């Protein structure tokens, strides 16, 4: 069951934009994020839920989509995310080096995206943006640093996993039908042998 959920929880970048994501569902996903492991149990991550149409419209152009798909500028009108969860570091709560917060962020967003998938909701972590532009748009206080933007919505594309081929190319790609292919390295390639006894 966990394997099926992990396999299904893929990055999706085209959505049914008109299909709104209900506020209680989004709050519930943040609840899953907040329950994740946290270095020093600092819990310095905070989350801003953005669903309002005009604000979504101003956030969208600040985000970078699918760098490997050179001929695809990102989701078009009608297929853009219907919600965002902006992941913030609250500097007043931080302890230790910021790298630790990035571990927390991975755990929190994976909890969130796994939970989302159980509701048929998918998304994309977006790290390609100018933090200053996003913080200004969102009117954030100085104590907040924008770490990651999660784009969310009900999917309007098919994503399939495949195995990385012998050429070692890890770039995702779109086929002629618009299906998004994500190469993953085979399990055998990920295992490192311990020293002989
Ligand atoms: C930390 C992080 C940052 C990412 N930033 C972006 C991004 O800026 N734009 C984007 O389109 N995808 C982004 N992604 C999504 C990855 O491209 C995606 O995870 C990868 O292609 C593998 O697909 P999968 O998530 O379905 O396994 C990011 C993923 C992670 C984990």
PDB file of N, CA and C and ligand atoms in Angstrom, residues 6-13 63-69 72 74-75 102 105-106 109-110 113 123-129 147-149 159-161 170-172 180-184, ligand 1:
ATOM      1  N   UNK A   6       3.593   5.739  -2.877  1.00  0.00           N
ATOM      2  CA  UNK A   6       4.863   6.415  -3.213  1.00  0.00           C
ATOM      3  C   UNK A   6       5.052   6.450  -4.731  1.00  0.00           C
ATOM      4  N   UNK A   7       4.732   5.339  -5.399  1.00  0.00           N
ATOM      5  CA  UNK A   7       4.883   5.302  -6.859  1.00  0.00           C
ATOM      6  C   UNK A   7       3.942   6.280  -7.540  1.00  0.00           C
ATOM      7  N   UNK A   8       2.743   6.442  -6.983  1.00  0.00           N
ATOM      8  CA  UNK A   8       1.704   7.286  -7.581  1.00  0.00           C
ATOM      9  C   UNK A   8       1.954   8.774  -7.314  1.00  0.00           C
ATOM     10  N   UNK A   9       2.700   9.070  -6.260  1.00  0.00           N
ATOM     11  CA  UNK A   9       2.905  10.471  -5.877  1.00  0.00           C
ATOM     12  C   UNK A   9       3.988  11.100  -6.754  1.00  0.00           C
ATOM     13  N   UNK A  10       3.593  11.420  -7.953  1.00  0.00           N
ATOM     14  CA  UNK A  10       4.498  11.991  -8.951  1.00  0.00           C
ATOM     15  C   UNK A  10       4.308  13.502  -9.045  1.00  0.00           C
ATOM     16  N   UNK A  11       5.339  14.155  -9.531  1.00  0.00           N
ATOM     17  CA  UNK A  11       5.222  15.575  -9.844  1.00  0.00           C
ATOM     18  C   UNK A  11       4.291  15.758 -11.028  1.00  0.00           C
ATOM     19  N   UNK A  12       3.300  16.627 -10.848  1.00  0.00           N
ATOM     20  CA  UNK A  12       2.350  16.959 -11.911  1.00  0.00           C
ATOM     21  C   UNK A  12       2.424  18.469 -12.141  1.00  0.00           C
ATOM     22  N   UNK A  13       2.401  18.881 -13.412  1.00  0.00           N
ATOM     23  CA  UNK A  13       2.549  20.303 -13.725  1.00  0.00           C
ATOM     24  C   UNK A  13       1.406  20.870 -14.549  1.00  0.00           C
ATOM     25  N   UNK A  63       7.445  31.764 -11.279  1.00  0.00           N
ATOM     26  CA  UNK A  63       7.890  30.387 -11.051  1.00  0.00           C
ATOM     27  C   UNK A  63       8.496  29.765 -12.306  1.00  0.00           C
ATOM     28  N   UNK A  64       9.527  28.940 -12.111  1.00  0.00           N
ATOM     29  CA  UNK A  64      10.181  28.258 -13.238  1.00  0.00           C
ATOM     30  C   UNK A  64       9.698  26.816 -13.341  1.00  0.00           C
ATOM     31  N   UNK A  65       9.286  26.432 -14.541  1.00  0.00           N
ATOM     32  CA  UNK A  65       8.682  25.111 -14.738  1.00  0.00           C
ATOM     33  C   UNK A  65       9.560  24.213 -15.598  1.00  0.00           C
ATOM     34  N   UNK A  66       9.757  22.997 -15.134  1.00  0.00           N
ATOM     35  CA  UNK A  66      10.313  21.895 -15.950  1.00  0.00           C
ATOM     36  C   UNK A  66      11.498  22.316 -16.822  1.00  0.00           C
ATOM     37  N   UNK A  67      12.609  22.633 -16.178  1.00  0.00           N
ATOM     38  CA  UNK A  67      13.802  23.093 -16.884  1.00  0.00           C
ATOM     39  C   UNK A  67      14.267  22.186 -18.017  1.00  0.00           C
ATOM     40  N   UNK A  68      14.024  20.879 -17.924  1.00  0.00           N
ATOM     41  CA  UNK A  68      14.490  19.975 -18.982  1.00  0.00           C
ATOM     42  C   UNK A  68      13.619  20.040 -20.239  1.00  0.00           C
ATOM     43  N   UNK A  69      12.388  20.551 -20.092  1.00  0.00           N
ATOM     44  CA  UNK A  69      11.488  20.581 -21.257  1.00  0.00           C
ATOM     45  C   UNK A  69      11.650  21.930 -21.959  1.00  0.00           C
ATOM     46  N   UNK A  72       8.764  23.663 -23.761  1.00  0.00           N
ATOM     47  CA  UNK A  72       7.489  23.754 -23.028  1.00  0.00           C
ATOM     48  C   UNK A  72       7.606  24.884 -22.004  1.00  0.00           C
ATOM     49  N   UNK A  74       5.694  25.837 -19.692  1.00  0.00           N
ATOM     50  CA  UNK A  74       4.960  25.668 -18.425  1.00  0.00           C
ATOM     51  C   UNK A  74       3.478  25.568 -18.720  1.00  0.00           C
ATOM     52  N   UNK A  75       2.678  25.308 -17.691  1.00  0.00           N
ATOM     53  CA  UNK A  75       1.239  25.109 -17.920  1.00  0.00           C
ATOM     54  C   UNK A  75       0.581  26.356 -18.515  1.00  0.00           C
ATOM     55  N   UNK A 102      16.367  22.327   5.556  1.00  0.00           N
ATOM     56  CA  UNK A 102      16.075  21.755   4.240  1.00  0.00           C
ATOM     57  C   UNK A 102      15.747  20.261   4.340  1.00  0.00           C
ATOM     58  N   UNK A 105      12.246  20.321   5.382  1.00  0.00           N
ATOM     59  CA  UNK A 105      11.402  20.712   4.247  1.00  0.00           C
ATOM     60  C   UNK A 105      11.087  19.515   3.340  1.00  0.00           C
ATOM     61  N   UNK A 106      12.096  18.678   3.114  1.00  0.00           N
ATOM     62  CA  UNK A 106      11.875  17.490   2.293  1.00  0.00           C
ATOM     63  C   UNK A 106      10.862  16.553   2.951  1.00  0.00           C
ATOM     64  N   UNK A 109       7.274  18.266   2.966  1.00  0.00           N
ATOM     65  CA  UNK A 109       6.584  18.324   1.674  1.00  0.00           C
ATOM     66  C   UNK A 109       6.250  16.924   1.163  1.00  0.00           C
ATOM     67  N   UNK A 110       7.062  15.929   1.525  1.00  0.00           N
ATOM     68  CA  UNK A 110       6.712  14.574   1.103  1.00  0.00           C
ATOM     69  C   UNK A 110       5.457  14.098   1.852  1.00  0.00           C
ATOM     70  N   UNK A 113       2.594  15.853   0.109  1.00  0.00           N
ATOM     71  CA  UNK A 113       2.251  15.378  -1.236  1.00  0.00           C
ATOM     72  C   UNK A 113       1.694  13.961  -1.217  1.00  0.00           C
ATOM     73  N   UNK A 123       0.909  17.674  -7.249  1.00  0.00           N
ATOM     74  CA  UNK A 123       1.558  18.971  -7.295  1.00  0.00           C
ATOM     75  C   UNK A 123       2.995  18.904  -7.741  1.00  0.00           C
ATOM     76  N   UNK A 124       3.611  20.064  -7.629  1.00  0.00           N
ATOM     77  CA  UNK A 124       5.000  20.208  -8.048  1.00  0.00           C
ATOM     78  C   UNK A 124       5.731  21.094  -7.045  1.00  0.00           C
ATOM     79  N   UNK A 125       6.859  20.604  -6.564  1.00  0.00           N
ATOM     80  CA  UNK A 125       7.729  21.462  -5.752  1.00  0.00           C
ATOM     81  C   UNK A 125       8.433  22.407  -6.707  1.00  0.00           C
ATOM     82  N   UNK A 126       8.424  23.670  -6.386  1.00  0.00           N
ATOM     83  CA  UNK A 126       9.129  24.622  -7.242  1.00  0.00           C
ATOM     84  C   UNK A 126      10.175  25.380  -6.430  1.00  0.00           C
ATOM     85  N   UNK A 127      11.432  25.145  -6.840  1.00  0.00           N
ATOM     86  CA  UNK A 127      12.528  25.859  -6.189  1.00  0.00           C
ATOM     87  C   UNK A 127      13.086  26.950  -7.083  1.00  0.00           C
ATOM     88  N   UNK A 128      12.616  26.988  -8.349  1.00  0.00           N
ATOM     89  CA  UNK A 128      13.125  27.970  -9.317  1.00  0.00           C
ATOM     90  C   UNK A 128      12.277  29.236  -9.267  1.00  0.00           C
ATOM     91  N   UNK A 129      12.684  30.171  -8.442  1.00  0.00           N
ATOM     92  CA  UNK A 129      11.998  31.473  -8.355  1.00  0.00           C
ATOM     93  C   UNK A 129      12.950  32.429  -7.666  1.00  0.00           C
ATOM     94  N   UNK A 147      11.329  29.332   0.999  1.00  0.00           N
ATOM     95  CA  UNK A 147      12.195  28.197   0.675  1.00  0.00           C
ATOM     96  C   UNK A 147      11.725  27.439  -0.558  1.00  0.00           C
ATOM     97  N   UNK A 148      10.438  27.244  -0.671  1.00  0.00           N
ATOM     98  CA  UNK A 148       9.900  26.383  -1.731  1.00  0.00           C
ATOM     99  C   UNK A 148       8.439  26.769  -1.966  1.00  0.00           C
ATOM    100  N   UNK A 149       8.007  26.642  -3.204  1.00  0.00           N
ATOM    101  CA  UNK A 149       6.589  26.861  -3.511  1.00  0.00           C
ATOM    102  C   UNK A 149       6.017  25.531  -3.985  1.00  0.00           C
ATOM    103  N   UNK A 159       1.418  10.912 -15.934  1.00  0.00           N
ATOM    104  CA  UNK A 159       2.851  10.822 -15.648  1.00  0.00           C
ATOM    105  C   UNK A 159       3.195   9.346 -15.470  1.00  0.00           C
ATOM    106  N   UNK A 160       4.249   8.911 -16.125  1.00  0.00           N
ATOM    107  CA  UNK A 160       4.670   7.516 -15.967  1.00  0.00           C
ATOM    108  C   UNK A 160       6.138   7.452 -15.556  1.00  0.00           C
ATOM    109  N   UNK A 161       6.422   6.461 -14.723  1.00  0.00           N
ATOM    110  CA  UNK A 161       7.801   6.199 -14.334  1.00  0.00           C
ATOM    111  C   UNK A 161       8.407   5.241 -15.337  1.00  0.00           C
ATOM    112  N   UNK A 170      18.884  11.130 -17.253  1.00  0.00           N
ATOM    113  CA  UNK A 170      17.866  11.232 -16.185  1.00  0.00           C
ATOM    114  C   UNK A 170      16.828  12.328 -16.491  1.00  0.00           C
ATOM    115  N   UNK A 171      16.900  12.947 -17.679  1.00  0.00           N
ATOM    116  CA  UNK A 171      15.965  14.039 -17.994  1.00  0.00           C
ATOM    117  C   UNK A 171      14.558  13.515 -18.270  1.00  0.00           C
ATOM    118  N   UNK A 172      13.578  14.095 -17.600  1.00  0.00           N
ATOM    119  CA  UNK A 172      12.189  13.740 -17.892  1.00  0.00           C
ATOM    120  C   UNK A 172      11.841  14.293 -19.274  1.00  0.00           C
ATOM    121  N   UNK A 180       3.938  12.509 -19.676  1.00  0.00           N
ATOM    122  CA  UNK A 180       5.203  12.928 -19.060  1.00  0.00           C
ATOM    123  C   UNK A 180       5.935  11.692 -18.525  1.00  0.00           C
ATOM    124  N   UNK A 181       7.156  11.475 -18.973  1.00  0.00           N
ATOM    125  CA  UNK A 181       7.953  10.302 -18.576  1.00  0.00           C
ATOM    126  C   UNK A 181       9.049  10.721 -17.604  1.00  0.00           C
ATOM    127  N   UNK A 182       9.173   9.978 -16.499  1.00  0.00           N
ATOM    128  CA  UNK A 182      10.179  10.299 -15.478  1.00  0.00           C
ATOM    129  C   UNK A 182      11.119   9.109 -15.297  1.00  0.00           C
ATOM    130  N   UNK A 183      12.358   9.219 -15.787  1.00  0.00           N
ATOM    131  CA  UNK A 183      13.298   8.106 -15.621  1.00  0.00           C
ATOM    132  C   UNK A 183      13.834   8.030 -14.194  1.00  0.00           C
ATOM    133  N   UNK A 184      13.798   6.846 -13.618  1.00  0.00           N
ATOM    134  CA  UNK A 184      14.381   6.614 -12.287  1.00  0.00           C
ATOM    135  C   UNK A 184      15.496   5.581 -12.438  1.00  0.00           C
TER     136      UNK A 184
HETATM  137  C1  LIG B   1      13.788  20.460  -4.131  1.00  0.00           C
HETATM  138  C2  LIG B   1      13.045  20.330  -5.442  1.00  0.00           C
HETATM  139  C3  LIG B   1      12.916  21.436  -6.264  1.00  0.00           C
HETATM  140  C4  LIG B   1      12.219  21.340  -7.467  1.00  0.00           C
HETATM  141  N1  LIG B   1      12.061  22.463  -8.227  1.00  0.00           N
HETATM  142  C5  LIG B   1      11.344  22.381  -9.385  1.00  0.00           C
HETATM  143  C6  LIG B   1      11.128  23.561 -10.157  1.00  0.00           C
HETATM  144  O1  LIG B   1      11.597  24.649  -9.838  1.00  0.00           O
HETATM  145  N2  LIG B   1      10.359  23.450 -11.264  1.00  0.00           N
HETATM  146  C7  LIG B   1       9.807  22.251 -11.655  1.00  0.00           C
HETATM  147  O2  LIG B   1       9.093  22.216 -12.664  1.00  0.00           O
HETATM  148  N3  LIG B   1      10.009  21.112 -10.940  1.00  0.00           N
HETATM  149  C8  LIG B   1      10.762  21.157  -9.813  1.00  0.00           C
HETATM  150  N4  LIG B   1      10.942  20.030  -9.055  1.00  0.00           N
HETATM  151  C9  LIG B   1      10.326  18.750  -9.464  1.00  0.00           C
HETATM  152  C10 LIG B   1      11.359  17.763 -10.038  1.00  0.00           C
HETATM  153  O3  LIG B   1      11.669  18.131 -11.352  1.00  0.00           O
HETATM  154  C11 LIG B   1      10.750  16.358  -9.964  1.00  0.00           C
HETATM  155  O4  LIG B   1      10.697  15.954  -8.621  1.00  0.00           O
HETATM  156  C12 LIG B   1      11.571  15.346 -10.791  1.00  0.00           C
HETATM  157  O5  LIG B   1      11.433  15.631 -12.153  1.00  0.00           O
HETATM  158  C13 LIG B   1      11.180  13.903 -10.525  1.00  0.00           C
HETATM  159  O6  LIG B   1       9.813  13.710 -10.746  1.00  0.00           O
HETATM  160  P1  LIG B   1       8.939  13.044  -9.614  1.00  0.00           P
HETATM  161  O7  LIG B   1       8.781  14.101  -8.518  1.00  0.00           O
HETATM  162  O8  LIG B   1       7.649  12.682 -10.241  1.00  0.00           O
HETATM  163  O9  LIG B   1       9.710  11.870  -9.087  1.00  0.00           O
HETATM  164  C14 LIG B   1      11.659  20.096  -7.861  1.00  0.00           C
HETATM  165  C15 LIG B   1      11.790  18.991  -7.019  1.00  0.00           C
HETATM  166  C16 LIG B   1      12.470  19.092  -5.816  1.00  0.00           C
HETATM  167  C17 LIG B   1      12.580  17.872  -4.935  1.00  0.00           C
END
